[in-house]
Coordinates of C-alpha atoms in Angstrom, one line a residue:
M1 CA 67.3 101.9 117.0
G2 CA 65.1 104.3 119.0
E3 CA 61.6 103.4 117.7
E4 CA 59.0 102.8 120.4
V5 CA 57.8 99.3 120.9
E6 CA 54.7 98.2 122.8
Q7 CA 55.0 94.4 122.8
T8 CA 57.6 93.1 125.3
N9 CA 56.9 89.3 125.4
F10 CA 57.0 86.9 122.5
T11 CA 55.5 83.5 122.1
R12 CA 56.3 80.7 119.7
E13 CA 53.3 81.7 117.7
D14 CA 54.6 85.3 117.4
R15 CA 57.9 84.0 116.0
A16 CA 56.1 81.7 113.5
K17 CA 53.8 84.5 112.4
Y18 CA 56.8 86.9 112.0
R19 CA 58.8 84.4 109.9
H20 CA 55.8 84.0 107.5
K21 CA 55.2 87.7 107.3
I22 CA 58.9 88.7 106.7
R23 CA 59.2 86.1 103.9
R24 CA 56.0 87.5 102.4
S25 CA 57.5 91.0 102.7
L26 CA 60.7 89.8 101.0
D27 CA 58.6 88.5 98.0
V28 CA 56.9 91.9 97.8
F29 CA 60.2 93.7 97.9
A30 CA 61.5 91.6 95.0
A31 CA 58.4 92.5 93.0
M32 CA 58.9 96.2 93.8
L33 CA 62.5 96.0 92.6
R34 CA 61.4 94.4 89.3
E35 CA 58.8 97.2 88.8
S36 CA 61.2 100.0 89.6
R37 CA 58.8 102.0 91.8
F38 CA 61.6 103.9 93.5
E39 CA 62.5 107.6 93.8
F40 CA 66.1 108.3 92.8
E41 CA 65.9 111.2 90.3
R42 CA 67.2 113.8 92.8
P43 CA 69.5 111.8 95.0
L44 CA 69.9 113.2 98.6
T45 CA 72.5 112.7 101.3
G46 CA 71.9 112.5 105.0
M47 CA 73.9 112.4 108.2
E48 CA 73.6 111.2 111.8
I49 CA 76.0 112.1 114.5
E50 CA 76.0 110.5 117.9
L51 CA 77.3 112.6 120.9
N52 CA 78.5 111.8 124.4
L53 CA 77.4 113.7 127.5
I54 CA 79.9 114.6 130.2
D55 CA 79.6 116.5 133.5
E56 CA 81.8 119.3 134.8
G57 CA 84.4 116.7 135.9
A58 CA 84.6 115.2 132.4
D59 CA 82.9 112.0 133.5
P60 CA 79.9 110.5 131.7
A61 CA 76.7 112.3 132.5
M62 CA 73.7 109.9 132.6
R63 CA 71.2 112.6 131.8
N64 CA 70.1 112.3 128.2
A65 CA 66.4 112.7 129.0
E66 CA 67.1 116.0 130.8
V67 CA 69.4 117.2 128.1
L68 CA 67.0 116.4 125.3
G69 CA 64.2 118.2 127.3
A70 CA 66.4 121.3 127.6
I71 CA 67.4 121.2 123.9
A72 CA 63.8 120.7 122.8
D73 CA 64.7 120.2 119.1
P74 CA 63.2 117.2 117.2
D75 CA 66.4 116.8 115.3
F76 CA 68.0 115.5 118.5
Q77 CA 67.0 112.1 119.8
T78 CA 67.8 109.5 122.4
E79 CA 70.4 106.8 121.9
L80 CA 71.2 103.5 123.6
G81 CA 73.1 104.9 126.6
Q82 CA 71.9 107.6 129.0
F83 CA 75.1 109.5 128.3
N84 CA 74.4 109.5 124.5
I85 CA 72.2 111.6 122.2
E86 CA 72.0 111.8 118.4
I87 CA 71.4 114.6 115.9
N88 CA 69.8 113.7 112.6
V89 CA 70.7 116.1 109.8
P90 CA 67.9 116.7 107.3
P91 CA 68.5 115.3 103.8
R92 CA 70.1 117.6 101.2
R93 CA 71.8 117.5 97.8
L94 CA 75.6 117.7 97.5
A95 CA 75.7 120.2 94.6
G96 CA 77.2 123.7 94.8
D97 CA 78.2 125.0 98.2
E98 CA 75.7 122.9 100.1
N99 CA 78.4 121.6 102.3
A100 CA 79.5 125.0 103.4
D101 CA 75.8 125.8 104.3
L102 CA 75.6 122.4 106.1
E103 CA 78.7 123.3 108.2
R104 CA 77.1 126.5 109.4
T105 CA 73.8 124.9 110.1
L106 CA 75.3 121.9 111.9
R107 CA 77.6 124.1 114.0
A108 CA 74.7 126.3 115.0
S109 CA 72.6 123.3 116.0
L110 CA 75.4 121.7 118.0
N111 CA 76.3 125.0 119.7
S112 CA 72.7 125.5 120.7
A113 CA 72.6 122.0 122.1
E114 CA 75.8 122.6 124.0
K115 CA 74.4 125.9 125.4
H116 CA 71.2 124.2 126.7
A117 CA 73.1 121.2 128.0
R118 CA 75.5 123.5 129.9
E119 CA 72.6 125.1 131.6
I120 CA 71.9 121.8 133.4
G121 CA 75.5 121.0 134.1
A122 CA 76.3 118.8 131.1
H123 CA 78.4 119.1 128.0
T124 CA 78.3 117.5 124.5
V125 CA 81.3 115.7 123.0
M126 CA 81.9 114.4 119.5
I127 CA 84.3 111.5 120.0
G128 CA 84.3 107.8 119.1
I129 CA 84.6 106.4 122.6
L130 CA 84.5 108.6 125.7
P131 CA 88.0 108.2 127.2
T132 CA 86.8 108.8 130.8
L133 CA 84.3 105.9 130.6
R134 CA 84.9 103.2 133.2
R135 CA 83.8 99.7 133.5
E136 CA 81.5 100.6 136.5
H137 CA 79.5 102.9 134.2
M138 CA 78.4 100.0 132.0
T139 CA 75.4 98.6 133.9
L140 CA 71.8 98.0 133.0
D141 CA 71.0 101.4 134.6
A142 CA 73.1 103.1 131.9
L143 CA 70.6 102.2 129.2
S144 CA 68.1 104.9 128.1
A145 CA 64.6 104.7 129.3
N146 CA 63.1 103.8 125.9
P147 CA 61.6 100.3 126.4
R148 CA 63.0 99.1 123.1
Y149 CA 66.6 99.2 124.6
K150 CA 65.6 97.0 127.6
L151 CA 63.8 94.6 125.3
L152 CA 66.7 94.4 122.9
N153 CA 69.0 93.7 125.8
E154 CA 66.7 90.9 127.0
Q155 CA 66.4 89.3 123.6
I156 CA 70.2 89.4 122.9
F157 CA 71.0 87.6 126.1
A158 CA 68.1 85.2 125.7
A159 CA 69.6 84.3 122.3
R160 CA 73.1 83.9 123.8
G161 CA 72.1 82.1 126.9
E162 CA 75.2 83.4 128.8
D163 CA 77.1 86.6 129.6
L164 CA 79.1 88.5 127.1
D165 CA 82.9 88.2 127.0
I166 CA 84.7 91.2 125.5
R167 CA 88.3 90.6 124.5
I168 CA 90.4 93.2 122.7
D169 CA 94.2 92.8 122.3
G170 CA 95.8 96.1 121.3
I171 CA 98.6 98.2 122.8
D172 CA 97.1 97.1 126.1
R173 CA 94.8 94.2 126.6
L174 CA 91.1 94.3 127.7
A175 CA 89.2 91.3 129.0
V176 CA 85.8 92.0 130.6
T177 CA 82.5 90.1 131.1
T178 CA 79.2 91.8 131.0
D179 CA 75.5 90.8 131.5
T180 CA 74.2 93.8 129.6
I181 CA 74.6 95.4 126.1
A182 CA 75.5 98.7 127.8
P183 CA 79.1 98.5 126.4
E184 CA 77.6 99.0 123.0
S185 CA 76.6 102.5 124.1
A186 CA 80.4 103.4 124.3
C187 CA 80.5 103.3 120.5
T188 CA 79.4 106.7 119.1
S189 CA 79.5 107.1 115.4
T190 CA 78.9 109.2 112.4
Q191 CA 76.6 107.8 109.7
F192 CA 76.4 108.9 106.1
H193 CA 73.3 108.2 104.0
L194 CA 73.2 108.2 100.2
Q195 CA 70.0 107.7 98.2
V196 CA 70.6 105.5 95.1
S197 CA 68.5 103.7 92.5
P198 CA 67.8 99.9 92.6
A199 CA 70.0 99.5 89.5
Q200 CA 72.9 101.4 91.1
F201 CA 72.7 100.0 94.6
A202 CA 75.0 97.0 94.3
A203 CA 77.8 99.1 92.7
Y204 CA 77.5 101.8 95.5
W205 CA 77.4 99.2 98.3
N206 CA 80.3 97.2 96.9
A207 CA 82.3 100.4 96.5
A208 CA 81.5 101.4 100.1
Q209 CA 82.8 98.0 101.3
V210 CA 86.0 98.5 99.3
I211 CA 86.9 101.8 100.9
A212 CA 85.5 101.1 104.5
G213 CA 89.0 100.4 105.8
I214 CA 90.4 103.5 104.2
Q215 CA 87.7 105.6 105.9
V216 CA 88.5 104.1 109.3
A217 CA 92.2 104.6 109.0
L218 CA 91.8 108.3 108.1
G219 CA 89.0 109.0 110.6
A220 CA 90.0 106.9 113.6
N221 CA 89.0 108.6 116.9
S222 CA 88.5 105.8 119.4
P223 CA 91.8 104.5 120.8
L224 CA 90.9 104.2 124.4
L225 CA 88.4 102.2 126.4
F226 CA 88.0 101.6 130.2
G227 CA 91.4 103.2 130.7
R228 CA 93.2 101.0 128.2
E229 CA 94.9 101.9 124.9
L230 CA 93.7 99.4 122.4
W231 CA 93.0 99.7 118.7
R232 CA 93.1 103.1 117.0
E233 CA 89.4 102.6 116.2
T234 CA 88.4 100.4 119.2
R235 CA 84.8 101.1 118.3
I236 CA 85.0 98.4 115.6
P237 CA 85.9 95.3 117.8
L238 CA 83.8 96.6 120.7
F239 CA 80.7 96.9 118.6
E240 CA 81.3 93.6 117.0
Q241 CA 81.5 91.9 120.4
A242 CA 79.0 93.9 122.5
T243 CA 75.9 92.7 120.5
D244 CA 77.1 89.2 119.6
T245 CA 74.1 86.8 120.1
R246 CA 76.4 83.7 119.5
S247 CA 77.8 81.6 122.2
E248 CA 81.3 80.2 121.8
E249 CA 80.0 76.9 120.4
I250 CA 77.6 78.7 117.9
R251 CA 80.5 80.8 116.7
A252 CA 82.6 77.7 116.1
Q253 CA 79.8 76.4 113.8
G254 CA 80.3 79.3 111.5
V255 CA 77.0 81.2 112.4
R256 CA 77.2 84.8 111.1
P257 CA 77.6 87.6 113.6
R258 CA 74.9 90.3 113.9
V259 CA 77.6 93.0 113.5
W260 CA 78.7 92.0 110.1
F261 CA 81.1 93.1 107.4
G262 CA 79.4 90.6 105.1
E263 CA 80.9 87.8 103.1
R264 CA 80.5 88.5 99.4
W265 CA 80.1 91.2 96.7
I266 CA 76.5 91.6 95.8
T267 CA 74.6 92.0 92.5
S268 CA 71.4 93.6 94.0
V269 CA 70.1 95.2 97.2
F270 CA 67.8 92.1 97.4
D271 CA 70.9 90.0 98.2
L272 CA 71.4 91.8 101.5
F273 CA 67.7 91.7 102.7
E274 CA 67.6 88.0 101.7
E275 CA 70.7 87.3 103.7
N276 CA 69.1 89.0 106.7
V277 CA 66.1 86.8 106.5
R278 CA 68.0 83.6 105.8
Y279 CA 70.8 83.9 108.3
F280 CA 69.4 85.9 111.3
P281 CA 66.5 84.9 113.6
A282 CA 64.3 87.7 114.7
L283 CA 65.3 89.6 117.9
L284 CA 62.1 91.7 117.9
P285 CA 59.4 89.6 116.1
I286 CA 56.8 92.3 116.0
C287 CA 54.1 92.2 113.3
D288 CA 51.4 94.5 112.1
D289 CA 48.1 93.3 110.5
L290 CA 48.8 94.7 107.1
D291 CA 49.3 92.5 104.0
P292 CA 52.1 94.0 101.9
A293 CA 51.0 92.0 98.8
E294 CA 47.5 93.4 99.0
I295 CA 48.8 96.9 99.5
L296 CA 51.0 96.6 96.4
E297 CA 48.2 95.1 94.3
R298 CA 46.1 98.2 95.1
G299 CA 48.8 100.3 93.6
E300 CA 50.0 101.7 97.0
V301 CA 53.4 101.5 98.6
P302 CA 53.9 99.0 101.5
E303 CA 55.9 100.1 104.5
L304 CA 57.4 96.6 104.9
S305 CA 57.7 97.3 108.6
E306 CA 58.8 93.8 109.6
L307 CA 61.6 93.7 107.0
R308 CA 62.8 97.2 108.0
L309 CA 62.7 96.4 111.8
H310 CA 64.6 93.2 111.2
N311 CA 67.2 95.0 109.0
G312 CA 67.7 97.4 112.0
T313 CA 68.8 94.5 114.2
V314 CA 71.5 93.3 111.7
Y315 CA 74.3 95.7 112.2
R316 CA 76.2 95.8 108.8
W317 CA 78.9 98.4 108.6
N318 CA 77.3 99.4 105.3
R319 CA 73.6 98.8 105.7
P320 CA 70.9 98.8 103.1
I321 CA 67.9 101.1 103.9
Y322 CA 64.4 100.9 102.5
A323 CA 62.1 103.8 103.4
V324 CA 58.9 105.4 102.2
V325 CA 58.8 109.2 102.1
R326 CA 55.8 111.1 100.9
G327 CA 54.3 108.0 99.5
R328 CA 57.3 107.0 97.4
P329 CA 59.8 104.3 98.3
H330 CA 63.6 104.8 98.1
L331 CA 66.8 103.0 98.8
R332 CA 69.9 104.3 100.7
V333 CA 73.3 103.0 101.5
E334 CA 74.0 103.8 105.2
N335 CA 77.7 104.1 105.8
R336 CA 78.3 103.3 109.5
V337 CA 82.1 102.8 109.8
L338 CA 83.2 106.2 111.2
P339 CA 83.4 107.4 114.7
A340 CA 82.0 110.8 115.8
G341 CA 84.3 113.9 115.7
P342 CA 86.7 115.3 116.3
T343 CA 85.1 118.5 114.7
V344 CA 82.3 119.4 112.4
L345 CA 84.8 120.4 109.7
D346 CA 86.6 117.0 110.0
T347 CA 83.2 115.3 109.8
L348 CA 82.4 117.1 106.6
A349 CA 85.9 116.4 105.1
N350 CA 85.2 112.7 105.8
A351 CA 81.9 113.0 104.1
G352 CA 83.4 114.8 101.1
F353 CA 86.0 112.1 100.7
Y354 CA 83.4 109.3 101.0
Y355 CA 80.8 110.7 98.7
G356 CA 83.3 111.7 96.1
L357 CA 85.3 108.5 96.1
I358 CA 82.3 106.2 96.2
R359 CA 80.8 107.8 93.1
T360 CA 83.9 107.5 91.0
L361 CA 84.4 103.8 92.1
A362 CA 80.8 102.9 91.6
E363 CA 80.8 104.3 88.0
A364 CA 84.1 102.9 87.0
E365 CA 84.2 100.8 83.8
R366 CA 86.2 98.1 85.5
P367 CA 85.0 98.0 89.2
L368 CA 87.7 97.5 91.9
W369 CA 85.7 94.7 93.5
T370 CA 86.2 92.6 90.4
Q371 CA 90.0 92.9 91.0
M372 CA 90.1 91.9 94.7
S373 CA 88.6 89.3 97.0
F374 CA 85.9 90.2 99.5
S375 CA 88.1 88.8 102.2
A376 CA 90.8 91.3 101.3
A377 CA 88.4 94.2 101.8
E378 CA 87.5 92.7 105.2
E379 CA 91.1 92.2 106.2
N380 CA 91.8 95.9 105.2
F381 CA 88.9 97.0 107.4
H382 CA 90.2 95.3 110.5
A383 CA 93.9 96.2 109.8
C384 CA 92.8 99.9 109.5
A385 CA 90.8 99.7 112.7
R386 CA 93.8 98.3 114.6
H387 CA 96.5 100.6 113.2
G388 CA 94.6 103.7 112.1
I389 CA 96.4 106.2 109.9
D390 CA 99.6 104.1 110.1
A391 CA 97.9 101.1 108.5
S392 CA 98.9 99.3 105.4
V393 CA 96.2 97.8 103.1
F394 CA 96.0 95.5 100.0
W395 CA 95.1 97.4 96.8
P396 CA 94.6 96.0 93.3
G397 CA 97.6 96.8 91.1
L398 CA 99.7 98.0 94.0
G399 CA 99.8 95.1 96.5
Y400 CA 100.3 96.2 100.1
I401 CA 100.7 99.9 100.5
Q402 CA 100.5 102.5 103.3
V403 CA 97.1 104.0 103.5
T404 CA 98.4 107.5 103.5
E405 CA 100.5 106.9 100.3
L406 CA 97.4 105.2 98.7
V407 CA 95.2 108.2 99.5
L408 CA 97.7 110.8 98.4
R409 CA 98.7 109.0 95.1
R410 CA 95.4 107.4 94.0
L411 CA 92.3 108.1 96.0
L412 CA 92.2 111.9 96.5
P413 CA 92.2 112.5 92.7
L414 CA 89.3 110.0 92.4
A415 CA 87.4 111.6 95.2
A416 CA 87.8 115.0 93.5
Q417 CA 86.4 113.6 90.2
G418 CA 83.4 112.2 92.1
L419 CA 82.7 115.5 93.8
D420 CA 82.9 117.2 90.4
R421 CA 80.2 114.7 89.2
W422 CA 78.0 115.5 92.2
G423 CA 78.3 119.2 91.2
V424 CA 80.2 120.3 94.3
S425 CA 81.9 123.7 93.8
A426 CA 85.6 123.6 93.1
G427 CA 86.4 125.7 96.2
E428 CA 84.4 123.5 98.5
R429 CA 85.9 120.3 96.9
D430 CA 89.4 121.6 97.4
R431 CA 88.8 122.8 101.0
L432 CA 87.4 119.4 102.2
L433 CA 89.8 117.2 100.4
G434 CA 92.7 119.4 101.4
I435 CA 91.9 118.5 105.0
I436 CA 92.2 114.8 104.2
E437 CA 95.5 115.5 102.4
Q438 CA 96.9 117.3 105.4
R439 CA 95.9 114.4 107.7
C440 CA 97.9 112.0 105.5
L441 CA 100.9 114.3 105.4
T442 CA 100.9 114.9 109.1
H443 CA 99.8 111.5 110.2
R444 CA 97.5 113.2 112.7
N445 CA 93.9 112.3 113.2
G446 CA 91.7 112.1 116.3
A447 CA 93.2 108.8 117.5
A448 CA 96.8 110.0 117.0
W449 CA 96.1 113.2 118.9
Q450 CA 94.4 111.4 121.8
V451 CA 97.2 108.9 122.2
Q452 CA 100.1 111.3 121.9
T453 CA 98.4 113.8 124.3
L454 CA 97.8 111.0 126.8
H455 CA 101.4 109.8 126.6
A456 CA 102.7 113.3 127.1
L457 CA 100.6 113.9 130.1
E458 CA 101.6 110.6 131.6
A459 CA 105.3 111.4 130.9
S460 CA 104.9 114.7 132.8
G461 CA 103.8 112.8 136.0
S462 CA 100.0 112.3 135.7
D463 CA 98.5 108.8 136.4
R464 CA 96.3 107.2 133.7
Q465 CA 92.9 108.4 135.0
D466 CA 94.1 112.0 135.6
A467 CA 95.7 112.1 132.2
L468 CA 92.5 110.8 130.5
H469 CA 90.4 113.5 132.2
E470 CA 92.9 116.2 131.3
M471 CA 93.2 115.0 127.7
L472 CA 89.4 115.2 127.3
R473 CA 89.4 118.7 128.9
R474 CA 91.9 119.8 126.2
Y475 CA 89.9 118.1 123.5
L476 CA 86.7 120.1 124.1
P477 CA 87.9 123.7 123.3
L478 CA 89.7 122.4 120.1
M479 CA 86.5 120.6 119.1
H480 CA 84.5 123.8 119.6
E481 CA 87.0 125.9 117.7
N482 CA 86.3 123.7 114.6
R483 CA 90.0 123.6 113.7
P484 CA 90.7 120.4 111.7
V485 CA 92.4 117.8 113.8
H486 CA 95.6 117.8 111.8
E487 CA 96.2 121.3 113.2
W488 CA 95.6 120.4 116.9
P489 CA 98.8 120.9 119.0
Y490 CA 100.3 118.2 121.1
P491 CA 101.4 119.2 124.6
T492 CA 105.0 119.0 123.4
D493 CA 104.4 121.3 120.4

């Protein structure tokens, strides 16, 4: 989302030109898929982790430009809110003990970032929603200085024609109105990337949709927003609402939301890009002067910049990615369902479970998505966001079942098979999946720890705001210790 933009005003001619160009780009993309000009022989994985910044009082620190200047590392970039930054982990293979090496490298990078942030009075936090965030923090001034964010804000509200209403009914109830997309910046996530071939893409994307709810249930870490206890992964409904370009009447007409689970299983990656073009008007109709068809005819690889930019403004929970690296195009599935944190080790355990399970399901002789409706997968996703690790889901052949029982009985062995196929060492496989197993046995993930700690602090006499700050202060050292969250003590332990 952080690319620089120069154009800030759009005419009717701009939009007409953009529509023509993006449809031409879609035709070129279809031709490229037929001709199989994609790199996939050595599939790579990648990761992005969004971080929050807090001050010494555990309140949001609106200082990402200063913090990034102090860190001075190109792997760290700006994000939507001034209290957000992001680290992009370089692509790598899964084989062998690469994950153990990644854990050391990632911890070193995050510890270095924390050291530099601390020098200017800030701290970094891996957490889905910052629990000390308050409604008054969410103003236009909270957006980062990158002109793209201001432009995106303007275009979303121009499309809506009215303010945003955010309504979330959970343990507590939240109802707020906002005239800015700043509440979206409350949602800090972990994103997993997986490079796949055009022929395999549909199977991997469908498999990712099937397990999205399971991922959310196991990894939930966002139970609190603006002082309210809502869903166990409140990030899901908040993000769905905070960038909604539809007015109430447009929603009633069945127009698709820009934060979208989707509506069908696919047979090709082309299906997703075609849906983007068919269903969603441009938020940022920015065109270059290159003709992708002419570039392809010359035997070169087109960047398809309009198609890619448009794809970046349709927020699928599993998003298709087209990119050109060193002159060769490739495709990736970008998995966006998980929150940040609680620890690097928990993050890598989530990654191991995802990469292992998705491979086994994608390569199954009888795919799971042929045995369940797409709407069942979407219902699972929202049920798991609401209830977290205590959720129940529908699963083919089992009916409705507790997520923890499903993972322990069925999914962990499948994830282990998948990691074996990726060439992950047995020791690393068992270490990562053992963390997922213990989460299921203890029913303790980030969201459970936050809520139980908050309740214990309130029971001891703290009011809600004091308890939120104290809970976050206790979260930080545990995060830095890199102990998996199922081992984190409650105040009553």
